[in-house]
XYZ file of C-alpha atoms in Angstrom:
659
model
C 21.607 -9.597 14.903
C 19.133 -9.995 17.968
C 18.274 -13.355 18.764
C 19.538 -16.488 17.038
C 16.914 -19.482 16.844
C 17.524 -22.904 15.512
C 14.710 -24.948 13.520
C 13.493 -26.650 16.491
C 13.007 -23.489 18.581
C 11.310 -21.995 15.946
C 8.130 -24.402 16.420
C 7.616 -22.774 19.844
C 7.366 -19.428 18.780
C 3.526 -17.866 19.273
C 1.658 -15.120 20.323
C 1.402 -14.070 23.873
C -1.167 -15.385 26.011
C -1.079 -13.824 29.250
C -2.596 -10.254 30.808
C -1.356 -6.606 29.771
C 1.669 -5.722 32.478
C 0.415 -3.673 34.831
C 0.189 0.063 33.653
C -0.286 -0.867 29.917
C -1.549 2.268 27.984
C -3.126 0.004 25.208
C -3.559 3.414 22.800
C 0.261 4.132 23.026
C 0.969 0.364 22.558
C -1.397 -0.112 19.453
C -0.482 3.374 17.883
C 3.005 3.143 17.929
C 4.443 2.614 14.468
C 6.154 -0.938 13.448
C 9.126 -1.262 15.052
C 10.816 -2.298 11.967
C 9.975 -0.390 8.677
C 11.912 -2.428 6.280
C 14.730 -4.646 5.928
C 17.473 -5.230 2.925
C 20.593 -7.533 2.644
C 23.698 -6.751 0.951
C 24.331 -8.521 -2.349
C 27.107 -10.461 -0.200
C 24.699 -11.325 2.346
C 26.900 -10.431 4.886
C 25.365 -6.912 5.730
C 21.754 -5.915 6.687
C 20.042 -2.399 6.662
C 16.908 -2.016 8.731
C 14.726 0.690 8.758
C 13.246 1.698 12.177
C 10.880 4.048 13.505
C 12.027 6.938 16.133
C 9.917 8.812 18.583
C 6.928 10.584 16.621
C 7.236 10.699 12.847
C 10.678 10.033 11.975
C 12.899 7.170 11.274
C 16.503 6.034 11.206
C 18.444 3.636 9.227
C 20.589 1.085 11.076
C 23.403 -1.186 9.166
C 24.376 -4.555 10.951
C 27.027 -6.947 10.185
C 25.364 -10.440 9.780
C 28.388 -12.399 11.786
C 28.549 -9.440 14.251
C 25.252 -8.097 15.065
C 26.425 -4.697 16.034
C 24.343 -2.034 14.365
C 25.131 1.362 13.541
C 22.857 4.614 12.616
C 24.064 5.778 9.129
C 21.337 7.705 8.143
C 17.952 9.561 9.843
C 14.836 11.931 9.140
C 12.725 13.833 11.458
C 9.646 12.947 8.848
C 8.915 17.010 9.267
C 8.923 17.400 6.337
C 10.900 14.717 4.688
C 10.909 10.981 5.622
C 12.845 7.898 4.443
C 10.221 5.652 2.597
C 12.839 2.804 1.795
C 16.319 1.650 1.327
C 18.104 -1.070 -0.520
C 21.830 -1.845 -0.857
C 22.992 -0.817 -4.347
C 26.815 -2.814 -3.686
C 27.779 -4.125 -0.811
C 28.906 -1.159 0.917
C 26.355 1.638 -1.005
C 22.953 1.944 -0.082
C 20.115 4.059 -1.609
C 17.065 5.740 0.064
C 13.674 7.027 -1.292
C 12.931 10.077 0.442
C 9.501 11.975 0.502
C 7.877 15.082 1.585
C 5.181 17.386 0.851
C 6.454 20.691 -0.408
C 4.269 24.019 -1.062
C 5.159 24.740 -4.993
C 3.311 27.675 -6.855
C 0.724 28.071 -3.950
C -0.189 24.298 -3.959
C 0.904 21.345 -1.788
C 2.661 18.332 -3.969
C 4.308 15.088 -2.935
C 8.078 15.337 -3.710
C 10.654 12.351 -3.922
C 14.094 12.180 -4.119
C 16.636 9.133 -3.980
C 19.693 9.665 -1.695
C 23.270 7.225 -1.565
C 24.868 6.991 1.594
C 28.109 4.452 2.651
C 27.393 1.853 4.992
C 29.587 3.759 7.572
C 27.305 6.647 7.142
C 29.462 8.653 4.869
C 29.350 10.211 1.625
C 25.303 11.141 1.844
C 25.010 12.035 -1.950
C 21.648 12.843 -3.682
C 20.871 10.662 -7.045
C 18.369 12.508 -8.505
C 18.803 14.883 -11.381
C 19.110 18.215 -10.547
C 16.935 21.020 -12.519
C 18.100 24.604 -13.029
C 16.472 27.387 -12.130
C 14.902 28.243 -15.780
C 13.092 25.156 -16.452
C 9.061 25.494 -17.827
C 7.930 23.684 -14.815
C 9.113 21.240 -12.238
C 9.432 17.634 -11.417
C 7.887 16.264 -8.173
C 9.327 12.657 -9.134
C 13.063 12.252 -8.148
C 13.259 9.161 -9.797
C 13.248 5.552 -9.227
C 15.161 2.809 -9.532
C 14.608 0.205 -12.050
C 17.202 -2.042 -12.134
C 19.629 -2.594 -9.013
C 22.635 -3.960 -11.222
C 22.715 -0.926 -13.525
C 24.298 -4.060 -15.451
C 27.719 -3.724 -14.260
C 27.182 -4.695 -10.405
C 29.596 -2.019 -9.409
C 27.035 0.242 -7.586
C 25.600 1.916 -10.506
C 21.575 1.748 -11.182
C 19.160 2.609 -13.495
C 16.729 5.134 -12.603
C 14.195 6.887 -14.272
C 14.809 10.930 -14.954
C 12.067 13.215 -15.454
C 13.203 15.812 -18.164
C 11.530 19.301 -17.972
C 12.349 21.932 -20.814
C 13.916 24.911 -20.014
C 13.257 28.366 -21.312
C 15.526 29.722 -24.351
C 15.518 33.064 -23.905
C 18.792 34.613 -23.409
C 20.775 30.740 -23.540
C 22.035 28.778 -26.242
C 22.467 25.830 -23.663
C 18.825 25.344 -22.722
C 17.363 21.710 -21.983
C 14.553 21.054 -24.823
C 14.013 17.501 -24.213
C 10.899 16.299 -22.650
C 9.737 13.298 -20.849
C 10.452 10.640 -18.882
C 13.852 8.648 -19.532
C 15.995 6.160 -17.912
C 19.781 7.142 -16.809
C 22.689 4.629 -15.511
C 23.876 6.595 -12.245
C 27.326 5.564 -10.651
C 25.616 6.170 -6.965
C 29.443 7.134 -5.790
C 30.555 9.455 -8.617
C 27.078 10.737 -9.146
C 27.939 10.469 -13.273
C 24.608 10.294 -15.365
C 24.644 8.215 -18.477
C 21.648 8.333 -20.304
C 20.206 4.732 -21.456
C 16.514 5.897 -22.824
C 16.162 9.407 -24.180
C 13.106 11.048 -22.517
C 9.720 10.097 -24.079
C 6.743 12.765 -23.875
C 4.206 11.062 -21.662
C 6.323 8.040 -20.761
C 4.948 6.446 -17.655
C 6.962 3.730 -16.787
C 9.764 1.257 -17.772
C 10.728 -2.471 -17.076
C 14.519 -4.080 -17.035
C 15.272 -7.846 -17.140
C 17.259 -7.208 -13.979
C 20.333 -7.430 -15.875
C 20.764 -3.527 -16.969
C 18.306 -4.011 -19.902
C 15.242 -2.179 -20.461
C 12.625 -4.119 -22.072
C 9.117 -2.492 -21.690
C 8.127 0.813 -21.982
C 4.715 2.387 -21.206
C 3.311 5.346 -22.858
C -0.315 7.588 -21.929
C -2.324 8.179 -24.679
C -3.944 11.999 -24.474
C -6.583 13.399 -25.865
C -6.865 16.813 -27.945
C -6.509 18.663 -24.962
C -3.468 16.778 -23.534
C -5.595 15.071 -20.840
C -4.797 11.591 -19.823
C -7.410 9.491 -21.456
C -6.785 6.367 -19.123
C -5.337 3.887 -22.308
C -1.492 3.233 -21.749
C 0.266 1.430 -24.739
C 3.190 -0.709 -23.948
C 6.197 -1.293 -26.317
C 8.888 -3.680 -25.835
C 12.002 -4.602 -27.272
C 13.609 -8.124 -28.484
C 17.049 -9.219 -26.980
C 19.916 -7.280 -28.448
C 17.304 -4.878 -30.229
C 16.930 -1.066 -29.735
C 13.699 -0.781 -31.718
C 10.029 -0.406 -30.017
C 7.476 -3.008 -30.970
C 3.792 -2.978 -29.926
C 2.947 -5.146 -26.869
C -0.485 -4.038 -26.410
C -2.795 -1.568 -24.454
C -4.351 -1.516 -21.506
C -7.333 0.608 -20.494
C -7.533 1.985 -16.673
C -10.982 3.362 -16.237
C -13.098 2.957 -13.071
C -10.212 1.164 -10.896
C -9.913 -1.684 -13.345
C -7.008 -2.455 -15.809
C -8.564 -4.186 -19.315
C -5.761 -5.989 -20.962
C -2.516 -7.093 -20.421
C -0.452 -5.222 -17.756
C 3.094 -6.036 -17.880
C 4.774 -6.382 -14.737
C 8.093 -8.189 -14.730
C 10.425 -9.605 -17.276
C 11.812 -12.876 -17.302
C 15.425 -12.762 -19.425
C 16.205 -16.492 -19.580
C 12.692 -17.384 -20.811
C 12.199 -13.924 -22.627
C 8.982 -13.481 -21.469
C 7.190 -10.941 -19.539
C 5.034 -11.497 -17.109
C 1.651 -9.664 -16.387
C -1.843 -9.382 -15.323
C -5.011 -9.721 -17.473
C -8.714 -10.889 -17.156
C -9.712 -14.699 -17.694
C -13.669 -15.366 -17.483
C -14.215 -11.946 -15.424
C -11.431 -12.644 -12.897
C -7.707 -11.683 -13.045
C -5.305 -14.112 -13.888
C -1.436 -14.398 -14.484
C -0.478 -14.389 -18.076
C 3.160 -14.373 -19.931
C 4.131 -13.175 -23.309
C 6.938 -14.068 -25.622
C 9.366 -10.888 -26.390
C 10.500 -12.838 -29.122
C 8.304 -11.074 -31.798
C 5.951 -13.774 -32.032
C 3.391 -12.212 -29.453
C 2.700 -15.621 -28.082
C 0.503 -15.369 -24.900
C 0.156 -17.987 -22.251
C -2.284 -18.267 -18.998
C 0.625 -18.973 -16.087
C -1.708 -19.283 -13.299
C -5.447 -18.230 -12.299
C -8.229 -19.024 -9.596
C -11.624 -20.040 -10.058
C -12.812 -17.964 -6.927
C -10.469 -15.230 -6.607
C -8.365 -12.589 -8.416
C -4.654 -12.829 -9.017
C -3.215 -9.613 -7.922
C 0.721 -10.248 -7.220
C 3.917 -11.436 -8.784
C 6.283 -13.093 -6.838
C 9.813 -11.794 -7.053
C 13.362 -12.507 -5.531
C 16.277 -10.994 -5.532
C 18.452 -8.069 -7.223
C 17.180 -9.077 -10.682
C 13.155 -9.506 -9.364
C 13.199 -13.388 -10.612
C 9.509 -14.250 -11.097
C 9.033 -17.105 -8.564
C 5.269 -17.277 -7.846
C 2.061 -15.945 -7.887
C -0.192 -14.367 -4.921
C -3.643 -13.905 -4.314
C -5.986 -13.400 -1.214
C -9.476 -15.374 -0.386
C -9.725 -16.248 3.216
C -6.023 -15.502 3.711
C -2.970 -14.438 1.592
C -1.709 -17.576 -0.342
C 1.363 -18.092 -2.908
C 1.690 -20.625 -5.596
C 5.436 -20.976 -6.114
C 6.967 -22.074 -9.435
C 10.228 -22.682 -8.502
C 10.564 -26.053 -6.656
C 13.008 -24.940 -4.123
C 11.132 -22.250 -2.735
C 7.840 -24.631 -2.770
C 9.965 -26.999 -0.793
C 11.016 -24.338 1.768
C 7.741 -22.733 2.006
C 6.519 -25.798 2.885
C 8.993 -26.158 5.608
C 8.802 -22.954 7.086
C 5.329 -23.503 7.491
C 5.687 -26.603 9.353
C 8.740 -24.521 11.598
C 6.803 -21.505 12.230
C 2.877 -22.807 12.482
C 2.023 -19.711 14.673
C 2.992 -17.395 11.810
C 1.783 -18.929 8.485
C 1.799 -15.710 7.045
C 5.525 -16.055 5.631
C 6.983 -13.891 2.629
C 10.475 -13.262 1.328
C 11.427 -9.607 1.380
C 14.850 -9.646 -0.096
C 17.723 -12.066 -0.928
C 21.687 -12.025 -1.342
C 22.939 -12.054 -5.083
C 23.362 -15.415 -5.282
C 20.309 -16.172 -3.316
C 21.177 -18.453 -0.815
C 20.617 -15.857 2.040
C 17.089 -14.645 2.252
C 15.291 -11.882 4.269
C 11.587 -13.501 5.685
C 8.880 -11.942 7.438
C 6.316 -14.246 9.310
C 3.306 -13.115 10.877
C -0.255 -13.869 11.740
C -3.585 -12.175 12.942
C -2.431 -12.448 16.422
C 1.235 -11.669 16.022
C 2.224 -8.582 14.493
C 5.293 -10.529 12.733
C 8.790 -11.107 12.877
C 11.813 -10.537 10.353
C 14.209 -13.642 10.238
C 17.451 -14.021 8.085
C 17.670 -17.536 6.731
C 20.740 -19.294 5.434
C 20.046 -21.907 2.719
C 23.575 -23.647 3.231
C 22.966 -24.192 7.169
C 19.109 -24.166 7.155
C 19.543 -21.821 9.788
C 17.155 -18.957 10.753
C 18.259 -15.951 13.053
C 15.420 -13.780 14.265
C 16.405 -9.897 13.058
C 13.659 -8.225 14.959
C 10.388 -8.319 15.998
C 7.843 -5.649 14.400
C 5.522 -4.980 17.478
C 7.880 -5.489 20.594
C 5.501 -3.389 22.818
C 2.978 -6.128 22.286
C 4.790 -9.118 23.080
C 3.247 -9.880 26.485
C -0.213 -8.919 25.326
C -2.826 -11.412 24.033
C -4.273 -10.146 20.766
C -7.700 -11.162 19.335
C -8.282 -13.928 16.509
C -9.247 -12.375 13.038
C -11.888 -15.108 11.962
C -13.149 -15.253 8.510
C -16.799 -15.394 7.968
C -19.849 -14.649 5.331
C -23.033 -12.687 6.250
C -26.345 -12.415 3.987
C -26.632 -8.646 2.352
C -30.289 -7.652 1.962
C -30.298 -8.855 -1.533
C -29.318 -12.465 -0.578
C -25.486 -11.609 -1.800
C -23.166 -13.478 0.416
C -20.572 -10.601 1.709
C -17.080 -11.946 2.877
C -15.943 -10.343 6.084
C -13.715 -10.708 8.797
C -14.732 -10.852 12.594
C -12.569 -10.050 15.778
C -13.933 -10.302 19.216
C -12.296 -9.670 22.161
C -9.747 -11.905 23.836
C -11.454 -14.263 26.386
C -15.032 -13.019 24.931
C -15.377 -15.648 21.690
C -18.653 -16.497 23.128
C -20.074 -13.363 24.399
C -22.960 -11.834 23.493
C -24.514 -8.539 23.566
C -21.231 -6.402 23.340
C -19.991 -3.236 22.180
C -19.348 -3.309 18.570
C -17.843 -1.616 15.719
C -18.624 -1.864 11.650
C -15.167 -0.858 10.244
C -15.252 -0.453 6.606
C -11.903 -0.851 4.660
C -10.466 2.258 2.521
C -10.112 2.628 -1.092
C -12.879 1.942 -2.410
C -11.008 -0.437 -4.832
C -9.185 -2.227 -2.131
C -10.085 -4.878 0.632
C -9.069 -6.190 4.068
C -6.844 -9.102 4.516
C -6.024 -11.432 7.589
C -3.189 -10.142 9.107
C -2.378 -8.397 12.480
C -4.083 -4.874 12.322
C -3.508 -2.483 14.918
C -6.813 -0.470 14.505
C -9.415 -3.513 14.962
C -6.841 -4.895 17.710
C -7.013 -1.785 20.069
C -10.706 -2.143 19.648
C -11.075 -5.793 20.682
C -8.417 -4.983 23.269
C -10.732 -2.404 24.726
C -13.695 -4.818 24.689
C -15.437 -4.506 21.237
C -16.352 -6.701 18.838
C -15.633 -5.533 15.345
C -16.628 -6.733 11.679
C -14.763 -5.596 8.677
C -17.123 -5.966 5.746
C -15.706 -6.593 2.018
C -18.525 -4.829 0.642
C -19.225 -4.465 -3.102
C -16.824 -2.566 -4.875
C -13.932 -4.224 -2.934
C -11.319 -6.067 -5.174
C -9.933 -9.316 -5.568
C -13.196 -11.025 -5.592
C -14.112 -10.569 -9.571
C -15.676 -8.236 -11.982
C -19.533 -9.385 -10.555
C -18.762 -8.721 -7.066
C -16.871 -5.031 -8.183
C -19.859 -3.942 -9.826
C -19.604 -0.258 -11.040
C -16.841 0.510 -8.139
C -17.672 1.736 -4.861
C -18.440 5.596 -5.453
C -20.586 4.849 -8.782
C -22.436 1.579 -6.822
C -22.489 3.280 -3.477
C -26.023 2.146 -2.581
C -24.919 -1.334 -2.739
C -21.761 -0.732 -0.927
C -22.950 1.360 1.860
C -26.138 -0.969 2.108
C -23.379 -4.138 2.617
C -21.497 -2.166 5.197
C -25.028 -1.129 7.019
C -26.002 -5.051 6.851
C -22.790 -6.052 8.746
C -23.926 -3.999 11.647
C -27.564 -5.471 11.282
C -25.869 -9.213 11.364
C -23.893 -8.337 14.221
C -27.017 -7.322 15.911
C -29.153 -10.232 14.658
C -26.831 -12.878 15.624
C -26.766 -11.507 19.228
C -22.899 -10.284 19.227
C -23.907 -6.727 19.195
C -25.732 -4.480 21.802
C -28.087 -2.500 19.108
C -27.372 0.487 21.725
C -23.876 0.330 21.913
C -23.393 -0.177 17.768
C -20.855 2.019 16.122
C -18.907 2.263 13.149
C -15.293 3.698 12.370
C -13.513 4.170 8.898
C -10.511 5.940 7.197
C -10.458 7.319 4.134
C -13.575 5.692 1.645
C -14.174 3.782 5.108
C -14.460 7.248 6.680
C -16.983 8.216 4.070
C -18.909 4.818 4.231
C -19.151 5.727 8.258
C -20.609 9.113 7.257
C -23.023 8.054 4.410
C -24.000 5.364 6.654
C -26.217 7.743 8.666
C -27.453 9.215 5.342
C -29.115 5.852 4.510
C -29.860 4.687 7.868
C -29.694 7.237 10.717
C -30.709 5.199 13.644
C -28.660 2.167 12.968
C -25.520 3.459 14.261
C -25.429 5.022 17.750
C -21.661 6.741 17.282
C -19.721 7.501 14.212
C -15.755 8.015 13.598
C -14.290 9.058 10.312
C -10.451 9.435 9.623
C -9.481 11.184 6.374
C -13.484 11.232 4.927
C -14.587 11.917 1.259
C -17.699 13.915 2.233
C -18.623 15.331 -0.939
C -18.184 13.579 -4.388
C -19.076 16.396 -6.272
C -16.070 18.638 -5.053
C -14.138 15.700 -5.123
C -14.698 15.087 -9.002
C -13.957 18.648 -9.353
C -10.743 18.512 -7.643
C -9.701 15.921 -9.920
C -9.846 17.125 -13.358
C -7.005 18.617 -14.067
C -4.989 16.374 -16.861
C -7.547 13.445 -16.408
C -9.962 13.209 -19.676
C -13.934 13.501 -19.187
C -14.046 9.673 -19.791
C -11.903 8.840 -16.987
C -13.515 11.219 -14.839
C -16.784 9.580 -15.447
C -15.887 6.170 -15.361
C -14.525 6.775 -12.160
C -17.407 8.814 -10.342
C -20.838 9.161 -12.664
C -23.343 11.465 -12.997
C -24.129 14.685 -10.372
C -27.659 13.105 -9.175
C -26.260 9.942 -8.072
C -23.248 11.863 -6.533
C -25.081 14.235 -4.790
C -27.460 11.506 -3.073
C -24.316 9.878 -2.176
C -22.561 12.508 -0.562
C -22.800 12.868 3.183
C -22.069 16.463 3.551
C -25.168 17.388 1.303
C -27.479 15.373 3.822
C -26.360 16.488 7.081
C -30.234 17.006 8.458
C -30.203 13.290 8.471
C -27.817 12.477 10.841
C -28.858 11.341 14.171
C -25.802 10.117 15.901
C -22.460 11.880 16.988
C -19.768 12.360 14.672
C -15.916 12.559 15.320
C -13.390 13.307 12.638
C -9.844 13.475 12.269
C -7.538 14.693 9.125
C -4.000 15.963 8.318
C -3.985 19.242 6.990
C -1.348 18.038 4.113
C -3.435 14.781 3.010
C -2.831 14.387 -0.699
C -5.377 11.742 -1.094
C -8.543 13.315 0.318
C -8.430 16.857 0.795
C -8.730 18.240 4.149
C -11.299 20.804 3.312
C -13.380 17.582 2.670
C -13.860 17.332 6.568
C -13.899 20.915 7.265
C -16.720 21.020 5.308
C -18.485 18.159 6.803
C -17.991 19.850 10.381
C -19.346 23.069 8.881
C -22.637 21.556 7.377
C -23.237 19.378 10.443
C -23.123 22.324 12.747
C -25.234 24.289 10.363
C -28.013 21.276 10.928
C -27.159 21.895 14.444
C -25.888 18.039 14.982
C -23.180 16.705 17.429
C -19.742 16.742 15.601
C -16.023 17.078 16.993
C -13.130 17.537 14.254
C -9.447 17.043 14.906
C -6.987 18.272 12.480
C -3.291 17.249 12.621
C -0.443 19.857 11.165
C 2.324 18.805 8.753
C 0.484 15.200 8.218
C -0.740 13.484 5.155
C -3.299 10.878 4.643
C -1.778 8.246 6.814
C -0.847 10.519 9.756
C 1.939 8.648 10.004
C 3.182 9.755 13.671
C 3.132 7.272 16.673
C 2.200 9.846 19.259
C -0.857 11.303 16.508
C -1.556 7.446 16.471
C -1.731 7.090 20.172
C -3.794 10.269 21.012
C -6.373 9.588 18.059
C -6.822 6.123 19.727
C -7.350 7.387 23.320
C -10.111 10.141 21.725
C -11.854 6.959 19.458
C -11.659 5.398 22.720
C -13.609 7.963 25.051
C -15.801 9.319 22.139
C -17.613 5.668 21.920
C -17.747 5.005 25.180
C -19.493 8.517 26.199
C -21.360 8.120 22.790
C -22.977 5.015 24.061
C -23.314 5.633 27.665
C -20.483 2.818 28.288
């Protein structure tokens, strides 16, 4: 362990208040990836597994004994092309890790995952994903995910999904003909696979009870062209029965789920928890799995969607519900955890965002995370028996001596009078300043939202003297159906209008200098930044877009494979609206200079989108610069790339606005 703190000392922990050290490189410090990418605790609570970044885009898995604190590297990845996504204990001495890479298969790039197991001393690294033989009729990019950590035995075996791909029968008597998603019990040491659930064509997911029993299954519905319709059928099992019974259907259209969406099984109550709509908002419900089908509302809010089930431990025990209004909130159903949350809030007043990351098998030792808007956060180990916290590691050690900017929840009026939630971040020490250079920073998605927490991008800009506003434009999630409208694509006029109104509000309040107002965005936020030039070319004086969508009609065409017309139309709408909403089709309207960044392996937004925008802007005689990063996907998850990108953004904004 890196540092041990008692309850009394914890109250003294707070964000830095001093000036940055001499020679401080803001782009490098804020662009660095988190110093801790994940923490897991062994079932007996005696060991920790800590995933940390290495230089650039790599990572290393470290194992430490809780009572000793010495850490040993046991698995590493360069991140080129494969990276370690997450690691978890399968037993007291055996770990599993999810690996991810982007590989070229049949002249196309695909995201490919696999799961490996490794001993806590770094030995016996083995691939748990089922092997495919050379004469399959296709390929499985999903190497299987773990749905139950106990495997029903607690001996290091796990329940894993297994994608079955049929094989050609030509010239062989042993070809595999089964197809679909099934479940295997996998011994993480011997690699013996025992089939628990046979493959079901178009099965998409399974839920276990955390004790080795599969209780819920999801199957996608197809149309006559074998395209997904967006409707998923859920089935369940009673206790001590193998028969599947209907649980209900959920329609996933237009970024919204309609119907009861199962999330977690409680074997003691014999219910499944899930999300469903109640009076235009999402609430947490439970449905009995005893055959009665009894459905009860567990928790909801009159003003905000519930978006998470809070779970704890290896069995994923449901202990609460979570939602985000101005700040992330949790309602604990478990009395002991409710009392613990109150105590932790008093002990860590400077870092009120506290969550349970992992727990030992008996839940007596908890891995916690605590952070805030002005504190990137720290991981702690809490021992219930001694009521003692030990700090595992800070998330952003390079920012330990840097004063960070407060993130203030606000509301501003849109042009039609709608009250739009937002977060305002002002440079440290300039909270009352007027006429600042300012940035509107819309979030990605579009079916997403910003939250009150440390965020490296607005913090970097605030450190460099910019005021930053992050509008929760209409089309954002969490605020109910009426605020969501038809989504940020079909209802782009309202969404972009709200984004632009955020900039106008900054000017009207005197916060922003109208001649030094810029817009920066990533993904859908990058699209919003570009489309703002089409709607009001004179508002922003500089535009920065990272991995942006630039042509919705091209995006729509790229997403047709395997999806029904109903799904596509619900998400995108008609050609006339998409043409008007595509900035690449209106490059002639641009007045401000544009800077774009994109990874060439982006699986979310094809790099061709920014290439097209650059070509159209150059063809129209506009000012544009595009930087393309090789071997990186949508997140550009590389510390050196982030640092270079931030430095270039800063220089571009200052030059464009005469600063």
